[in-house]
Amino acid sequence: RAKAAGRGTFRHFEPGMDEQLQRRRHLEMDLRQALVRGELSLHYQPLVNLQSGRTSGYEALLRWTHPERGSVPPADFIALAEETGLIGDIGRFVLERACADAAAWPEDTKVAVNLSPAQFRNGGILATVMRALERTGLQPSRLELEITESLLMEKSESALATLRALRALGVGISMDDFGTGYSSLSYLRSFPFTKIKIDKSFIRDLHTSPDSQAIVSAIVSLGRSLKMTVIAEGIEDPADLALLLAEGCVEGQGYLFSVPLPLDQLAPHEGDAADAEDAAA
Ligand code: C2E
Ligand code: MG
Ligand code: MG
Ligand code: MG
């Protein structure tokens, strides 16, 4: 599998390169098994309405518990999954799991799922989403799909058509990590976004950086005029929350509210299906 192993990325050899390649091959083999062995799971991080403090939904974040390495962060294996094509199976798993979990939450609670550009390239993402909704009975309006600017940078007509078809199902489309890519602002008109997520790099230093404040302020008013919900990711500091509230940012997400948690550690919802079961037991 020479193709999967390197794609001619390495032009010359350096000491340690063999080792790196070995490590990567091992990780790839392990990732192939991870799904079957049940090592992949989802954590959920609350999306909070900043005005009311109420949780309006959760972002599903993939976790891999490797038998020897322990917890492997998505940054260390999502790219590998994309390059090896494993993202297809993994993406289906994430969508089905997230929709099934969300179907048991209160009716106004949404779930956000990250999609990678590779899932659009190989087609089938529309069918995958439709099947996940059908199988779990989740209302389409309760599912939000998060994509990044890297998808738009491919300038693919088919990605746009797929996004429109997904939007036509009634699912929300969020522009993740907004402000970090190199795309032109004009895509905000042509793509059917319902939500803009301000990248955490602008939030992290909000209360100390007038530049970040100016950028965040501009994105919030942009969202308001385009009738898209604006959410800030990576809120850690109460001072940043205060500034976001003052700007009129609608939603937020970050360690200040909660780290991503396994399903069974989420704060119990009032009138939740699980509560009803407990009461009945
Ligand atoms: P993302 O979609 O932008 O997700 C937000 C990331 O910020 C998550 O990292 C989350 O744990 C982290 N985060 C949340 N609040 C804070 C905070 O207050 N401070 C800081 N410093 N970080 C915070 P995580 O879970 O490591 O995921 C990293 C990226 O991996 C995600 O970025 C997303 O692009 C990708 N990813 C995660 N799960 C999936 C998945 O199921 N499918 C795909 N295709 N990508 C995924
Ligand atoms: Mg995301
Ligand atoms: Mg993000
Ligand atoms: Mg991010």
Short mmCIF file of C-alpha atoms in Angstrom, two decimals, residues 21-225:
data_model
loop_
_atom_site.label_atom_id
_atom_site.label_comp_id
_atom_site.label_asym_id
_atom_site.label_seq_id
_atom_site.Cartn_x
_atom_site.Cartn_y
_atom_site.Cartn_z
CA LEU A 21 6.91 6.00 8.51
CA GLN A 22 6.77 2.87 10.64
CA ARG A 23 4.84 4.69 13.32
CA ARG A 24 2.40 5.95 10.75
CA ARG A 25 1.88 2.49 9.23
CA HIS A 26 1.20 1.07 12.67
CA LEU A 27 -1.24 3.83 13.45
CA GLU A 28 -3.00 3.22 10.15
CA MET A 29 -3.36 -0.50 10.85
CA ASP A 30 -4.61 0.27 14.34
CA LEU A 31 -7.13 2.80 13.02
CA ARG A 32 -8.51 0.18 10.63
CA GLN A 33 -9.25 -2.01 13.66
CA ALA A 34 -10.41 0.78 15.94
CA LEU A 35 -13.97 0.88 14.66
CA VAL A 36 -14.38 -2.90 14.83
CA ARG A 37 -12.89 -3.04 18.31
CA GLY A 38 -15.15 -0.29 19.57
CA GLU A 39 -12.26 2.04 20.42
CA LEU A 40 -13.91 5.07 18.81
CA SER A 41 -16.46 7.05 20.78
CA LEU A 42 -18.02 10.48 20.87
CA HIS A 43 -17.70 13.17 23.46
CA TYR A 44 -20.15 16.05 23.56
CA GLN A 45 -19.50 19.70 24.31
CA PRO A 46 -22.43 22.03 25.11
CA LEU A 47 -23.37 24.85 22.74
CA VAL A 48 -24.66 27.54 25.06
CA ASN A 49 -27.09 30.38 24.40
CA LEU A 50 -25.11 33.25 25.88
CA GLN A 51 -28.15 35.34 26.84
CA SER A 52 -30.08 32.65 28.67
CA GLY A 53 -27.20 30.38 29.65
CA ARG A 54 -29.26 27.49 28.33
CA THR A 55 -27.69 24.58 26.43
CA SER A 56 -29.10 24.64 22.90
CA GLY A 57 -27.16 21.63 21.66
CA TYR A 58 -23.91 19.69 21.73
CA GLU A 59 -21.00 19.29 19.34
CA ALA A 60 -19.98 15.68 18.82
CA LEU A 61 -16.20 15.27 19.03
CA LEU A 62 -14.55 12.01 18.07
CA ARG A 63 -12.32 10.22 20.57
CA TRP A 64 -10.01 7.26 20.06
CA THR A 65 -8.94 5.22 23.04
CA HIS A 66 -5.97 3.23 21.75
CA PRO A 67 -5.19 0.04 23.74
CA GLU A 68 -1.52 1.01 24.22
CA ARG A 69 -1.27 4.70 23.44
CA GLY A 70 -4.33 5.68 25.43
CA SER A 71 -6.31 8.69 24.26
CA VAL A 72 -5.32 9.79 20.72
CA PRO A 73 -6.59 13.31 19.85
CA PRO A 74 -8.48 13.86 16.56
CA ALA A 75 -5.66 16.10 15.34
CA ASP A 76 -3.46 12.97 15.30
CA PHE A 77 -5.78 10.67 13.36
CA ILE A 78 -8.45 12.56 11.35
CA ALA A 79 -5.94 13.47 8.61
CA LEU A 80 -4.76 9.85 8.50
CA ALA A 81 -8.38 8.69 8.22
CA GLU A 82 -8.85 11.10 5.30
CA GLU A 83 -5.71 10.00 3.46
CA THR A 84 -6.49 6.30 3.85
CA GLY A 85 -10.18 6.56 3.01
CA LEU A 86 -11.12 5.29 6.46
CA ILE A 87 -12.98 8.56 7.02
CA GLY A 88 -15.91 7.07 5.07
CA ASP A 89 -16.61 4.36 7.64
CA ILE A 90 -15.62 6.56 10.54
CA GLY A 91 -17.83 9.41 9.31
CA ARG A 92 -20.81 7.06 9.01
CA PHE A 93 -20.18 5.82 12.53
CA VAL A 94 -20.05 9.40 13.88
CA LEU A 95 -23.26 10.47 12.12
CA GLU A 96 -25.24 7.41 13.19
CA ARG A 97 -23.99 7.54 16.80
CA ALA A 98 -24.57 11.29 17.15
CA CYS A 99 -28.08 11.16 15.65
CA ALA A 100 -29.01 8.14 17.80
CA ASP A 101 -27.77 9.89 20.96
CA ALA A 102 -29.50 13.17 20.08
CA ALA A 103 -32.80 11.40 19.37
CA ALA A 104 -33.00 10.70 23.14
CA TRP A 105 -32.42 14.34 24.13
CA PRO A 106 -35.17 16.95 24.63
CA GLU A 107 -36.77 17.97 21.35
CA ASP A 108 -35.20 21.41 21.11
CA THR A 109 -31.65 20.15 21.69
CA LYS A 110 -29.46 19.98 18.59
CA VAL A 111 -26.39 17.96 17.73
CA ALA A 112 -23.49 19.29 15.65
CA VAL A 113 -21.35 16.86 13.64
CA ASN A 114 -18.01 17.69 11.95
CA LEU A 115 -17.60 16.64 8.33
CA SER A 116 -14.29 16.53 6.50
CA PRO A 117 -13.86 17.53 2.82
CA ALA A 118 -12.94 13.93 1.97
CA GLN A 119 -16.50 12.89 2.84
CA PHE A 120 -17.75 15.17 0.07
CA ARG A 121 -15.15 14.10 -2.46
CA ASN A 122 -16.13 10.45 -2.54
CA GLY A 123 -19.83 11.21 -2.69
CA GLY A 124 -22.35 9.37 -0.61
CA ILE A 125 -22.45 11.94 2.19
CA LEU A 126 -26.02 12.92 1.32
CA ALA A 127 -27.16 9.29 1.46
CA THR A 128 -25.21 8.76 4.69
CA VAL A 129 -26.94 11.70 6.37
CA MET A 130 -30.37 10.67 5.10
CA ARG A 131 -29.88 7.13 6.36
CA ALA A 132 -28.70 8.30 9.79
CA LEU A 133 -31.76 10.53 10.12
CA GLU A 134 -34.09 7.78 8.94
CA ARG A 135 -32.65 5.07 11.17
CA THR A 136 -32.65 7.20 14.30
CA GLY A 137 -35.82 9.20 13.65
CA LEU A 138 -33.97 12.43 14.46
CA GLN A 139 -35.69 15.50 13.06
CA PRO A 140 -33.41 17.00 10.37
CA SER A 141 -33.70 20.45 11.96
CA ARG A 142 -31.92 19.09 15.03
CA LEU A 143 -28.79 18.14 13.09
CA GLU A 144 -26.07 20.67 12.28
CA LEU A 145 -23.21 19.77 9.95
CA GLU A 146 -19.94 21.62 10.52
CA ILE A 147 -17.64 22.16 7.58
CA THR A 148 -14.47 24.21 7.25
CA GLU A 149 -13.27 26.65 4.64
CA SER A 150 -10.96 23.98 3.23
CA LEU A 151 -14.01 22.41 1.57
CA LEU A 152 -14.88 25.70 -0.14
CA MET A 153 -11.32 26.25 -1.24
CA GLU A 154 -11.61 23.21 -3.47
CA LYS A 155 -14.08 25.29 -5.49
CA SER A 156 -16.02 22.20 -6.34
CA GLU A 157 -19.47 22.60 -7.86
CA SER A 158 -20.46 19.20 -6.56
CA ALA A 159 -19.64 20.15 -2.95
CA LEU A 160 -21.91 23.16 -3.31
CA ALA A 161 -24.69 21.04 -4.83
CA THR A 162 -24.35 18.50 -2.00
CA LEU A 163 -24.48 21.23 0.64
CA ARG A 164 -27.62 22.65 -0.94
CA ALA A 165 -29.22 19.18 -1.01
CA LEU A 166 -28.31 18.68 2.66
CA ARG A 167 -29.76 22.06 3.53
CA ALA A 168 -32.91 21.17 1.59
CA LEU A 169 -33.36 18.20 3.93
CA GLY A 170 -33.70 20.74 6.72
CA VAL A 171 -30.34 20.19 8.43
CA GLY A 172 -28.27 23.20 9.48
CA ILE A 173 -24.90 23.98 7.90
CA SER A 174 -22.23 25.64 10.05
CA MET A 175 -19.06 27.32 8.83
CA ASP A 176 -16.50 26.01 11.37
CA ASP A 177 -13.25 27.76 12.35
CA PHE A 178 -14.37 30.91 10.52
CA GLY A 179 -11.58 33.36 9.82
CA THR A 180 -8.71 30.87 9.58
CA GLY A 181 -9.02 29.86 5.91
CA TYR A 182 -8.17 31.74 2.77
CA SER A 183 -11.53 31.75 1.03
CA SER A 184 -13.23 34.88 -0.14
CA LEU A 185 -16.16 36.27 1.82
CA SER A 186 -18.38 35.90 -1.24
CA TYR A 187 -18.90 32.20 -0.48
CA LEU A 188 -21.07 33.26 2.46
CA ARG A 189 -23.68 34.26 -0.13
CA SER A 190 -23.47 31.23 -2.40
CA PHE A 191 -23.23 28.55 0.28
CA PRO A 192 -26.32 27.73 2.36
CA PHE A 193 -24.84 28.41 5.81
CA THR A 194 -27.12 28.74 8.80
CA LYS A 195 -24.38 29.36 11.37
CA ILE A 196 -20.90 30.88 11.61
CA LYS A 197 -18.47 29.57 14.22
CA ILE A 198 -15.79 32.12 15.06
CA ASP A 199 -12.47 30.29 15.38
CA LYS A 200 -11.07 30.03 18.87
CA SER A 201 -7.87 31.83 17.89
CA PHE A 202 -9.89 35.08 17.87
CA ILE A 203 -11.60 34.27 21.18
CA ARG A 204 -8.56 33.20 23.17
CA ASP A 205 -7.11 36.70 23.42
CA LEU A 206 -10.28 38.72 23.03
CA HIS A 207 -9.96 40.74 26.25
CA THR A 208 -6.32 41.62 25.59
CA SER A 209 -6.37 42.17 21.84
CA PRO A 210 -8.19 45.14 20.25
CA ASP A 211 -7.56 43.51 16.85
CA SER A 212 -9.38 40.33 17.85
CA GLN A 213 -12.19 42.49 19.26
CA ALA A 214 -12.55 44.31 15.96
CA ILE A 215 -12.61 41.06 14.01
CA VAL A 216 -15.15 39.41 16.31
CA SER A 217 -17.32 42.51 16.21
CA ALA A 218 -17.25 42.47 12.41
CA ILE A 219 -18.13 38.76 12.22
CA VAL A 220 -21.04 39.21 14.64
CA SER A 221 -22.56 42.00 12.55
CA LEU A 222 -21.88 40.09 9.35
CA GLY A 223 -23.81 37.14 10.76
CA ARG A 224 -26.62 39.39 11.88
CA SER A 225 -27.04 40.96 8.41
#
